[in-house]
Coordinates of C-alpha atoms and ligand atoms in Angstrom, one line a residue:
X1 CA 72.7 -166.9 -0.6
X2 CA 71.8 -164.2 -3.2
X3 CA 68.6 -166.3 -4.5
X4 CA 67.4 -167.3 -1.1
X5 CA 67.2 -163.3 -0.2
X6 CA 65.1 -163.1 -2.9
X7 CA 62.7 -165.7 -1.9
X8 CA 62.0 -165.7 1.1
X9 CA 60.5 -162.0 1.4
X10 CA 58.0 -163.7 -1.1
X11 CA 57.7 -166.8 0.7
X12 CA 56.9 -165.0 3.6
X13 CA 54.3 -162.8 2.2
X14 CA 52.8 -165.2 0.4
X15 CA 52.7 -167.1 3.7
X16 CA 51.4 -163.9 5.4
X17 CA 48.4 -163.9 2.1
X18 CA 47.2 -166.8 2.6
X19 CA 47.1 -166.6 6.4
X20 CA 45.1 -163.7 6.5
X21 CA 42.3 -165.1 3.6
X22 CA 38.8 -165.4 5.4
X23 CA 37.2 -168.8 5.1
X24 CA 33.5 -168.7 4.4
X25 CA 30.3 -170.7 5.8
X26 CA 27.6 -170.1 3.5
X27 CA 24.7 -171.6 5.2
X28 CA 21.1 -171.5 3.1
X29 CA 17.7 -172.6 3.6
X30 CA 15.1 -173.4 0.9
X31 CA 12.0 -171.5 1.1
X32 CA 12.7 -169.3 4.3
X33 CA 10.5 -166.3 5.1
X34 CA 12.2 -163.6 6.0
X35 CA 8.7 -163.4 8.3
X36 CA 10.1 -166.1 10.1
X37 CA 13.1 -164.6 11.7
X38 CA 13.0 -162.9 14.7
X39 CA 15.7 -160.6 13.7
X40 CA 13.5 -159.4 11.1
X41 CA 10.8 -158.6 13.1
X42 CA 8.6 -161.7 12.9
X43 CA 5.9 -161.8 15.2
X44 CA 5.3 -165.5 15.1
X45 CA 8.9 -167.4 16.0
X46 CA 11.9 -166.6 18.2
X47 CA 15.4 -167.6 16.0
X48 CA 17.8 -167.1 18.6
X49 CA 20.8 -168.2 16.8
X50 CA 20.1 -166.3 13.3
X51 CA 19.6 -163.4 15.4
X52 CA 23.0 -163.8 17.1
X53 CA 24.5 -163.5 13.2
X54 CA 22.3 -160.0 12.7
X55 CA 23.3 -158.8 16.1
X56 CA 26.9 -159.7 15.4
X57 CA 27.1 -158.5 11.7
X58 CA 24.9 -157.2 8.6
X59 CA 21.4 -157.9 8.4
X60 CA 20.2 -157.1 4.5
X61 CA 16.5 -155.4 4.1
X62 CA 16.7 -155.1 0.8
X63 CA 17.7 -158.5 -0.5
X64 CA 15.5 -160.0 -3.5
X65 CA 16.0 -162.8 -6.1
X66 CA 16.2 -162.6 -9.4
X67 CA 13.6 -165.4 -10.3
X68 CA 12.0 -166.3 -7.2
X69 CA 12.1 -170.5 -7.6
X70 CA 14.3 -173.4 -6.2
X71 CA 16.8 -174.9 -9.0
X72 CA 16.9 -171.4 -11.0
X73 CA 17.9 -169.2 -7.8
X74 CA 20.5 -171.8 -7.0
X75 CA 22.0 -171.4 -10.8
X76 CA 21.6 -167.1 -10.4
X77 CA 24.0 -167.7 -6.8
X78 CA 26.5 -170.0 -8.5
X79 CA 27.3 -168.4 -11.9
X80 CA 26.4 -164.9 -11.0
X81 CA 23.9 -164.7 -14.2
X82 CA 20.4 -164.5 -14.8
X83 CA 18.5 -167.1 -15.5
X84 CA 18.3 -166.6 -19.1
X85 CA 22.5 -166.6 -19.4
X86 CA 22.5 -169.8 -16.8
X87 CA 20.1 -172.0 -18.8
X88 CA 18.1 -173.0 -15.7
X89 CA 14.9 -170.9 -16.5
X90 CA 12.5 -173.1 -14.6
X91 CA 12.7 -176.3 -12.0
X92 CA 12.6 -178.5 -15.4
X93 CA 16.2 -177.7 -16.9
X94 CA 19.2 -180.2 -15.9
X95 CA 21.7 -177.4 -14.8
X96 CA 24.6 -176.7 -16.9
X97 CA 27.2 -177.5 -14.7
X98 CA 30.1 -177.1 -17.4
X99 CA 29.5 -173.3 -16.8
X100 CA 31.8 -171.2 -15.1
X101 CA 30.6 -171.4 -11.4
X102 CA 32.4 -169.1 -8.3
X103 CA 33.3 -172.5 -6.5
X104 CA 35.5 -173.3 -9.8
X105 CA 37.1 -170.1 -9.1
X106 CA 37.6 -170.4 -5.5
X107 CA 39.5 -173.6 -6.5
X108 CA 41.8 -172.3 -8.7
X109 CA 42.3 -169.2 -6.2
X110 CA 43.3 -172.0 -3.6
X111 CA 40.4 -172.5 -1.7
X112 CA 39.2 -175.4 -0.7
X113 CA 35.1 -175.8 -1.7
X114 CA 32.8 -178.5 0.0
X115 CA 28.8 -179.1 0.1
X116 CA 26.8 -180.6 2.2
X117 CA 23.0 -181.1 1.9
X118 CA 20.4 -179.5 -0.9
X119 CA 21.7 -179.4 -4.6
X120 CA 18.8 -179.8 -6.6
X121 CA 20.0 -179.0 -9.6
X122 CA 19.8 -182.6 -11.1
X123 CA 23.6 -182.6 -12.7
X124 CA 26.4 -183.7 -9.9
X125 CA 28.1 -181.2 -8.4
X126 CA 30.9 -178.9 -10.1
X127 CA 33.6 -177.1 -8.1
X128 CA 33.6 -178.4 -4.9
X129 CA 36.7 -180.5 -3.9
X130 CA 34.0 -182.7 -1.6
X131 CA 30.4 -183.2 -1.8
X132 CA 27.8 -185.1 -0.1
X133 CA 23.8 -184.0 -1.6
X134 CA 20.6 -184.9 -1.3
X135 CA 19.1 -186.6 -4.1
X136 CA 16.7 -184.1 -5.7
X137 CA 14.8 -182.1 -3.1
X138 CA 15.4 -185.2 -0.2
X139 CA 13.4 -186.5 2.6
X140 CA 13.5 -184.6 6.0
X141 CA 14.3 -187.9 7.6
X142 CA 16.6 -190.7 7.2
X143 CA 17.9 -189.2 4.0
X144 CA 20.4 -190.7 1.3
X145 CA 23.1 -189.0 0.1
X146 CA 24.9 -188.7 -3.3
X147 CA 28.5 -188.1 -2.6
X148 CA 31.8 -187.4 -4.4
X149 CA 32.4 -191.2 -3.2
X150 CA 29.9 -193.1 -3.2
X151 CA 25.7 -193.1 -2.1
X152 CA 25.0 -193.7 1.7
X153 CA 22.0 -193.7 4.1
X154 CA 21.5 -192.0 7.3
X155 CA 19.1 -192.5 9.5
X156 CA 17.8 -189.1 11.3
X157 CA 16.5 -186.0 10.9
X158 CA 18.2 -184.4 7.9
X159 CA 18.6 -180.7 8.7
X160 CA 20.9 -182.1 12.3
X161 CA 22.2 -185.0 9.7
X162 CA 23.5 -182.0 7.3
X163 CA 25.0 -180.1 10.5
X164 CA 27.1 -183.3 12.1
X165 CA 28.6 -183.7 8.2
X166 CA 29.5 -179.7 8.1
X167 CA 30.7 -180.0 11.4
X168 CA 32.7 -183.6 10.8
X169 CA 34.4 -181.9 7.9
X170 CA 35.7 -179.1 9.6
X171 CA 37.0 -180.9 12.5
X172 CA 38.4 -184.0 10.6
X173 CA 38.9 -184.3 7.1
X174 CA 39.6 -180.8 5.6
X175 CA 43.1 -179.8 5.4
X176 CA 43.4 -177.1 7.7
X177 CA 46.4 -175.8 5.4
X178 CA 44.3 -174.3 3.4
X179 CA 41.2 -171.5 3.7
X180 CA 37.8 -173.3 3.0
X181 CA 34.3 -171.9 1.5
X182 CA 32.1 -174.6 2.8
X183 CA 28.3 -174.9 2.3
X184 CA 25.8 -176.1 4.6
X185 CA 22.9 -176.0 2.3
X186 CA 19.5 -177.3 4.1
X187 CA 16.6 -179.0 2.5
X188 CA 14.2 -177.4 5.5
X189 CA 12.0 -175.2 5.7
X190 CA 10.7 -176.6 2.4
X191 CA 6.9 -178.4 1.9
X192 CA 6.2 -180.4 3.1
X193 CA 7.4 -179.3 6.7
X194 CA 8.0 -182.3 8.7
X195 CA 9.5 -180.9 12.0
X196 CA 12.2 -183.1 13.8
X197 CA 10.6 -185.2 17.1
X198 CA 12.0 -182.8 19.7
X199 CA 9.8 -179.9 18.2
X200 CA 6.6 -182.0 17.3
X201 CA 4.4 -180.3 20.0
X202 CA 6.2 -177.3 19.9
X203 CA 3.0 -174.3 19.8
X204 CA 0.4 -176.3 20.4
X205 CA -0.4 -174.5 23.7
X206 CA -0.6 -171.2 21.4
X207 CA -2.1 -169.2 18.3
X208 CA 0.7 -168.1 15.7
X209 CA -0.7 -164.6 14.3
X210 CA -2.1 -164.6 11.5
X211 CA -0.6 -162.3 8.5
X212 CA -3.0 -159.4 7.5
X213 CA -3.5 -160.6 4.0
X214 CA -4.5 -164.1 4.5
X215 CA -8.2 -163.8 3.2
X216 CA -6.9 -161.6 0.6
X217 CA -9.9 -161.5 -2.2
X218 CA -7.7 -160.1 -4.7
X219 CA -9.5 -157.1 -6.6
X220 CA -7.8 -154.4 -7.9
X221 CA -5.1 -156.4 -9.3
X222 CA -4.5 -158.1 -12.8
X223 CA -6.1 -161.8 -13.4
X224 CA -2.7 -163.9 -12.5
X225 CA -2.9 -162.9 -8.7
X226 CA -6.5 -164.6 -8.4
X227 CA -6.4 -167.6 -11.2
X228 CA -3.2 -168.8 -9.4
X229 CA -3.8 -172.3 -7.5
X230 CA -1.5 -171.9 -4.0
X231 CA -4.2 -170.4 -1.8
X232 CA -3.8 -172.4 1.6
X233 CA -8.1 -172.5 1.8
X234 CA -8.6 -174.1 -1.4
X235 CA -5.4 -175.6 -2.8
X236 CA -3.6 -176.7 0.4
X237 CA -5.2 -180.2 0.4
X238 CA -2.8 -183.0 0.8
X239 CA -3.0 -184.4 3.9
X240 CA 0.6 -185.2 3.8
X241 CA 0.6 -181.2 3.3
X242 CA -1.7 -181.3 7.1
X243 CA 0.5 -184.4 8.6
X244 CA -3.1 -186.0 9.1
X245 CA -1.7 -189.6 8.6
X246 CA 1.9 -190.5 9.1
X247 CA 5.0 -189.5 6.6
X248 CA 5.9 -192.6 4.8
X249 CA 9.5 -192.2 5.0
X250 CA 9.6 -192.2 9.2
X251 CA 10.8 -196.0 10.6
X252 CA 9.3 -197.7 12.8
X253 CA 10.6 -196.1 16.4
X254 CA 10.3 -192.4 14.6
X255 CA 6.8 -193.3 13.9
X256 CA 5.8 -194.4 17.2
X257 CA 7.0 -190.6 18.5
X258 CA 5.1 -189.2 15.7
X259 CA 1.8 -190.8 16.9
X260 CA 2.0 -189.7 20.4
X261 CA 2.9 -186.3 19.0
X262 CA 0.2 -185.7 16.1
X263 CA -2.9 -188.4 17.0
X264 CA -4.3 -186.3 19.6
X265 CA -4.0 -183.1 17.5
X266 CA -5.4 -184.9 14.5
X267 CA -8.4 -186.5 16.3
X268 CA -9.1 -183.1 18.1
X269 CA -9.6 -182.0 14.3
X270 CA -11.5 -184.7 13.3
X271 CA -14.2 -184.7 15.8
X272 CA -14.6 -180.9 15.1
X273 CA -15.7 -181.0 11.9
X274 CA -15.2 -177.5 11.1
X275 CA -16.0 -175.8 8.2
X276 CA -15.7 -172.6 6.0
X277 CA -13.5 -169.8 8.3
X278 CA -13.2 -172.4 11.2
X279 CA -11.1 -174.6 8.9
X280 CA -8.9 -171.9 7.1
X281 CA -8.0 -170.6 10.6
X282 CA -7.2 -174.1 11.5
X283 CA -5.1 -175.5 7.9
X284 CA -3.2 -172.0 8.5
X285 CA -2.1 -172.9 12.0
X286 CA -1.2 -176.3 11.3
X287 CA 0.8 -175.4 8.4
X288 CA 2.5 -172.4 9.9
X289 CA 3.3 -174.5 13.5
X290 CA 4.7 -177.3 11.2
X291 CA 6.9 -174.7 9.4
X292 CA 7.8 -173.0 12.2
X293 CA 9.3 -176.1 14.0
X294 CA 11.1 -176.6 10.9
X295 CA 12.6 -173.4 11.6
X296 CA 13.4 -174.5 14.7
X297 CA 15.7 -176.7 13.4
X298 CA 17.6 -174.9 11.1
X299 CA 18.1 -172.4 13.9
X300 CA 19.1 -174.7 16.5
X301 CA 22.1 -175.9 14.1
X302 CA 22.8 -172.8 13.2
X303 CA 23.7 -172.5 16.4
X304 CA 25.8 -175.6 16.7
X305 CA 28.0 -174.4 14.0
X306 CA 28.9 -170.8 15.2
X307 CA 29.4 -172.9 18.9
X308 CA 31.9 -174.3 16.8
X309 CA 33.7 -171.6 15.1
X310 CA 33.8 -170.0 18.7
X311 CA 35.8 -173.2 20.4
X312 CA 37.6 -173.7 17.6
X313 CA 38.9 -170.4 17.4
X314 CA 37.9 -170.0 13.4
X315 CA 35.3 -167.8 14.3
X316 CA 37.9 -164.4 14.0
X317 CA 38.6 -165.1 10.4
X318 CA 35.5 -167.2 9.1
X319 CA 32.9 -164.9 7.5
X320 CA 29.3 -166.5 7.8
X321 CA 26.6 -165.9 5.4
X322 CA 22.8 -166.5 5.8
X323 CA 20.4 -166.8 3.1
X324 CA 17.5 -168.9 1.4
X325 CA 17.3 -169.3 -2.1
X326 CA 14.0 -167.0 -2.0
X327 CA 11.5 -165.6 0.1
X328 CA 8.3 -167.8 0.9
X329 CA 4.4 -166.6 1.6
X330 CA 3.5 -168.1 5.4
X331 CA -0.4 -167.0 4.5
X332 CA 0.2 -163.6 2.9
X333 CA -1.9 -163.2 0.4
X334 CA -3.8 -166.1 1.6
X335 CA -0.8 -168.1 0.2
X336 CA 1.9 -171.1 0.4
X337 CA 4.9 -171.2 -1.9
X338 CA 7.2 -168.4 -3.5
X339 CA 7.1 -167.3 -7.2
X340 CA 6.1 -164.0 -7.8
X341 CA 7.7 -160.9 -7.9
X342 CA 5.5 -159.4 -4.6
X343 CA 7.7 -159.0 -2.1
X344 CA 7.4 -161.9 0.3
X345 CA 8.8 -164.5 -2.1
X346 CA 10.9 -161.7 -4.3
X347 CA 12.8 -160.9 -0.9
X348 CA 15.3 -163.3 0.7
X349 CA 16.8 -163.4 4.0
X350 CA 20.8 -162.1 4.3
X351 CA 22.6 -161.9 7.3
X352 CA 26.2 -161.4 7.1
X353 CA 28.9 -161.9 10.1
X354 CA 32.7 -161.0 9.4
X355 CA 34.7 -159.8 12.5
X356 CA 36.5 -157.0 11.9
X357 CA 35.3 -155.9 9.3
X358 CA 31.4 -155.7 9.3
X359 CA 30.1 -153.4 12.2
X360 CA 28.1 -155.4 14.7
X361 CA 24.5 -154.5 14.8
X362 CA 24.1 -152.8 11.3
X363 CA 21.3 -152.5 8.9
X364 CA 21.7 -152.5 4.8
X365 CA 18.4 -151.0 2.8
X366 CA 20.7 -150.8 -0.5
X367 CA 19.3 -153.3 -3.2
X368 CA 21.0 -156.6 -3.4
X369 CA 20.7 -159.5 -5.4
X370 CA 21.3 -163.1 -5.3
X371 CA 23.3 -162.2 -8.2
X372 CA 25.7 -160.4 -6.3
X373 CA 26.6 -163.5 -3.9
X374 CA 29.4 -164.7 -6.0
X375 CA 31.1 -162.0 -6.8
X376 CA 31.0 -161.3 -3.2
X377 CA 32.6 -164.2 -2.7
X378 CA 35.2 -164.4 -5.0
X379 CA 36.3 -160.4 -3.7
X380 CA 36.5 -162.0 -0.4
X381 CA 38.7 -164.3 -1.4
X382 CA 41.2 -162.1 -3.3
X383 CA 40.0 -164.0 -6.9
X384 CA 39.5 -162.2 -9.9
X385 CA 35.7 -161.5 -11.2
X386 CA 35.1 -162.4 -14.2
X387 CA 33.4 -159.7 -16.6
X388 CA 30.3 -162.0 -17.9
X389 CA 28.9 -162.3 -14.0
X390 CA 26.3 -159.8 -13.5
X391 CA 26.0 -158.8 -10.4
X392 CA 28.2 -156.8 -7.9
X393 CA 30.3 -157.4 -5.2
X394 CA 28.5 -156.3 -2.0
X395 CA 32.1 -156.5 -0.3
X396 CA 31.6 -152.1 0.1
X397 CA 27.9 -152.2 1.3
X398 CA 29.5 -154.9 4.3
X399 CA 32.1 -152.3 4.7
X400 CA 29.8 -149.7 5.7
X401 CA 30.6 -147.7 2.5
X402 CA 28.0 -147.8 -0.5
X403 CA 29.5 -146.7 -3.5
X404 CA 27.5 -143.4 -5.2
X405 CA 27.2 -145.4 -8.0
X406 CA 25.3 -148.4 -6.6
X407 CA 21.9 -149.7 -8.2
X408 CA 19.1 -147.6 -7.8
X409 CA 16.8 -150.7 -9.2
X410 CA 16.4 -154.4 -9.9
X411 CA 15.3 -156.7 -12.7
X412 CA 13.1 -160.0 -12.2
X413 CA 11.6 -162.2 -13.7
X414 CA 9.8 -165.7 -13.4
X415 CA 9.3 -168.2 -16.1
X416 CA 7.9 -171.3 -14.6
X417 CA 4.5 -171.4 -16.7
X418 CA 2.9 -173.5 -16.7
X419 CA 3.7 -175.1 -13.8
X420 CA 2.9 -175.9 -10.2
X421 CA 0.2 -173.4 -8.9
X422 CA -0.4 -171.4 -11.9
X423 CA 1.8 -168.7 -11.8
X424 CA 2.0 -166.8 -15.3
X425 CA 4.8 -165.4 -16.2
X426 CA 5.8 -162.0 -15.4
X427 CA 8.9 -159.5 -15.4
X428 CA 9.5 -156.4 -14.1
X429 CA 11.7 -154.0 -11.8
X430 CA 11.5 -152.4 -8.2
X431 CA 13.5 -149.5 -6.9
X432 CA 13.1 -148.1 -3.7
X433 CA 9.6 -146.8 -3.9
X434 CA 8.0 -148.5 -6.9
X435 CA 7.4 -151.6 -8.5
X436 CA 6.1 -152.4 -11.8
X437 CA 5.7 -155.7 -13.0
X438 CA 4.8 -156.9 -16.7
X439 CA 3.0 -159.9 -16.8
X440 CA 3.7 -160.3 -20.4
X441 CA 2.0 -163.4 -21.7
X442 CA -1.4 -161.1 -21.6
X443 CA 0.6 -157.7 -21.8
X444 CA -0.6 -156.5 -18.6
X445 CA 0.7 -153.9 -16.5
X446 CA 0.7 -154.0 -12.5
X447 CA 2.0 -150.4 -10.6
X448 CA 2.9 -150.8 -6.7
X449 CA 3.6 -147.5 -4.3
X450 CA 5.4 -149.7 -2.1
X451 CA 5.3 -146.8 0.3
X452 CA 1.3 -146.0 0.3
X453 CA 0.8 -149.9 0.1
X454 CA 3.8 -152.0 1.2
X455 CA 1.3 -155.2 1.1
X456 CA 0.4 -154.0 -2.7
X457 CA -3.2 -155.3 -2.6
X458 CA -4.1 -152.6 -5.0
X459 CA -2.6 -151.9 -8.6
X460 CA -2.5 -147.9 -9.2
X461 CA -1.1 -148.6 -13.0
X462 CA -3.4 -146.8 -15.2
X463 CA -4.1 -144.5 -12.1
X464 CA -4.6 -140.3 -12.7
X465 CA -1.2 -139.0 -10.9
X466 CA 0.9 -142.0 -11.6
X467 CA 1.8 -141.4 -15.7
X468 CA 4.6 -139.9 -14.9
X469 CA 6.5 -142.6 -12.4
X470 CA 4.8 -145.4 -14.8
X471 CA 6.7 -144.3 -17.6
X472 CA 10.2 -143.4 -16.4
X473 CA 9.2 -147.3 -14.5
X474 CA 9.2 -148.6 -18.0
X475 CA 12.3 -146.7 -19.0
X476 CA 14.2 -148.5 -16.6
X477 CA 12.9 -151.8 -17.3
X478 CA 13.9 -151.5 -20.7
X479 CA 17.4 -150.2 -19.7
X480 CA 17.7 -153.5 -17.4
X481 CA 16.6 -155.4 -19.7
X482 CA 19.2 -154.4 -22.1
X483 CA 21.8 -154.3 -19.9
X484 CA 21.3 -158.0 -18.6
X485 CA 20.7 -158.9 -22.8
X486 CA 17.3 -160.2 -21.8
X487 CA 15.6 -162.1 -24.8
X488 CA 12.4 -162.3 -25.4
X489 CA 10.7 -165.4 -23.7
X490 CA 8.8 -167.0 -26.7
X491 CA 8.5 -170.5 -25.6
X492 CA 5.4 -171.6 -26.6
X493 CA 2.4 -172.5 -24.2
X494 CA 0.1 -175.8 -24.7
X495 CA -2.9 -175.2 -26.4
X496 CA -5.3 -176.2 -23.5
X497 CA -3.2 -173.3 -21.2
X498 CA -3.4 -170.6 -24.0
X499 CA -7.3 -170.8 -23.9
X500 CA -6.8 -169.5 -20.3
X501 CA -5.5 -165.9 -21.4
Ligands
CA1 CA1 13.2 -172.8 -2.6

């Protein structure tokens, strides 16, 4: 009798623990503007669903990357390290996936860890008790996927194809025993933004706005922002890129819907011949309509899944997180693509949703990294955090309750040169009001007020009135920089490249 006293009050709370631990959806996009969420004030899409996660929870202003690429920021989420301490500098590195990861540590905390859709970190998955990936960055239709058991086919439009899998799992092969952090990880809005058939024609009776910047002629800034090649009036050229013939990986019956949908958009553009302005105004709308659908998509399963949580009843103690793996330039700056540390593609979408705990409707504008998602996650779930992560748990800023003590500033920096589009290499920090980046390959400096200029099209480093901020900027750089034990980046360049500095 004496021994089951004992035991029970522990079964019982132990029973009691794991009752009350949250699950966790981590949804995440590749390549989503922040621009391009209605909840964030975009003035060129309507994202119903993501909307209903802000309205419901956290939405994040402040949330940047560390190192503003694909395969890198997907390394920064899952070990919690900067690139340098992750290995996976640039898209080129095979990720590490030996490494301590948070999905590791969710598994050993109990949780149950499955993946569904973009991995792109060229090593199978680590962690995750069940995994089913794209191979590489994946086709937006009829996609194959590398799984924990086997590679399989499916035919369809992959963003809905990566929903019914997230969905399947949650209704029929987890083991609703146990609390789950489960990834729906999309491969869309990524180039080369092939919308699904249901959103093909979707704009075409309207103009999206353009962005203010987009015939940016880039003066008053350092060389890298005008030698760079991902301008959409010059570089944007593929006409996969402008869906002027058909994708090669639609079948047959997909490409018959295709036709109807883009010939009589595509021959309206050929017999117009335009030219100079005329045709930069038209690539920018066909690009940002394309993307846009895209979005569409990713919205419109969005919503399937919290449709789900709600009948289910999992929604009450599932916590759902929105993100991309960084921001994306939708014409600012004249520009496709991500990469630098200006603030389109240095800021990421982050909407939060936790019952109970977040207040419904609220605003962060603390400064929050990518860095800090798995520590998040591993507070959430009542596991330990390791002391070699680098970022910090967010779990206070959801509470409502930023500590005094929270960062002030943040460190990036971007390695990927050369490489696609030509964007040097460059490091720097941003607080609140400043930002001064280093490209460092030419030792030049770059000063942003983000509050006189918030679309930073003029440099006022070297500027009468600014000494003062410039050198307590580079004071903190150098602090971050020791703190995160940043190296110096000495790889060497190609000869043909280092005649270009
Ligand atoms: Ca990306």
């Amino acid at each position: 009798m004496k021994p089951f006293i004992v035991i029970f009050p522990v079964i019982l709370f132990c029973c009691l623990l794991s009752a009350k631990r949250p699950n966790i959806l981590f949804i995440f996009s590749d390549d989503h503007a922040y621009q391009a969420i209605s909840a964030y004030g975009s003035n060129r899409n309507q994202t119903p669903n993501l909307d209903r996660l802000a309205n419901e929870g956290m939405r994040f202003d402040r949330a940047f990357v560390t190192n503003s690429i694909c395969a890198p920021s997907r390394a920064v989420v899952l070990t919690g390290k900067h690139s340098h301490l992750n290995g996976q500098l640039t898209n080129g590195e095979t990720f590490d996936g030996s490494q301590q990861t948070f999905p590791k540590l969710l598994q050993k905390a109990g949780y149950q860890t499955a993946l569904f859709g973009k991995w792109h970190l060229k090593s199978s998955p680590t962690g995750f008790d069940f995994w089913e990936v794209l191979r590489g960055q994946g086709p937006y239709y009829n996609p194959l996927f590398l799984t924990s058991n086997g590679n399989r086919k499916i035919t369809g439009y992959t963003t809905d194809i990566i929903t019914d899998r997230t969905l399947d799992w949650l209704k029929n092969e987890r083991d609703s025993d146990q609390p789950f952090f489960l990834c729906s990880w999309h491969k869309a809005p990524h180039r080369n933004w092939l919308p699904a058939p249901k959103y093909m024609s979707k704009y075409d009776d309207q103009d999206v706005p353009e962005p203010a910047t987009l015939r940016d002629d880039y003066q008053n800034r350092l060389s890298p922002a005008s030698t760079q090649t991902m301008t959409i009036g010059k570089h944007m050229r593929d006409e996969h890129d402008f869906k002027l013939t058909p994708p090669r990986e639609l079948n047959d019956e997909q490409k018959k819907i295709w036709n109807a949908a883009y010939e009589p958009k595509n021959k309206a553009f050929r017999e117009a011949e335009l030219e100079g302005d005329d045709l930069l105004k038209w690539k920018y709308q066909r690009y940002a309509k394309d993307y846009l659908r895209c979005i569409d998509s990713v919205d419109e399963n969005i919503g399937r899944l919290l449709d789900y949580l709600d009948q289910s009843g999992l929604a009450e103690n599932t916590i759902v997180v929105y993100s991309s793996d960084q921001g994306w330039y939708l014409g600012e700056h004249g520009w496709y693509d991500k990469r630098w540390m200006y603030e389109e593609s240095f800021r990421t979408p982050l909407l939060v949703r936790w019952p109970g705990s977040i207040k419904a409707g609220s605003v962060n504008m603390d400064l929050v990294q990518n860095l800090d998602y798995a520590q998040t996650f591993l507070e959430i779930c009542g596991a330990n955090q390791p002391n070699d992560m680098q970022g910090r748990s967010i779990v206070p800023l959801l509470k409502g309750e930023t500590p005094s003590d929270w960062r002030k500033s943040i460190y990036y920096q971007y390695y990927e040169f050369p490489g696609y589009h030509n964007v040097r290499r460059h490091y720097g920090v941003r607080n609140h009001r400043y930002k001064l980046i280093h490209f460092y390959m030419i030792d030049g400096w770059e000063l942003y007020d983000l509050e006189k200029d918030p679309n930073e099209l003029e440099s006022v480093y070297g500027k009468p009135d600014y000494e003062q901020i410039t050198a307590a900027m580079k004071k903190d750089l150098s602090r971050l920089r020791e703190q995160y034990q940043v190296p110096p980046d000495n790889r060497p360049l190609p000869a043909k490249i280092k005649n270009l500095y």
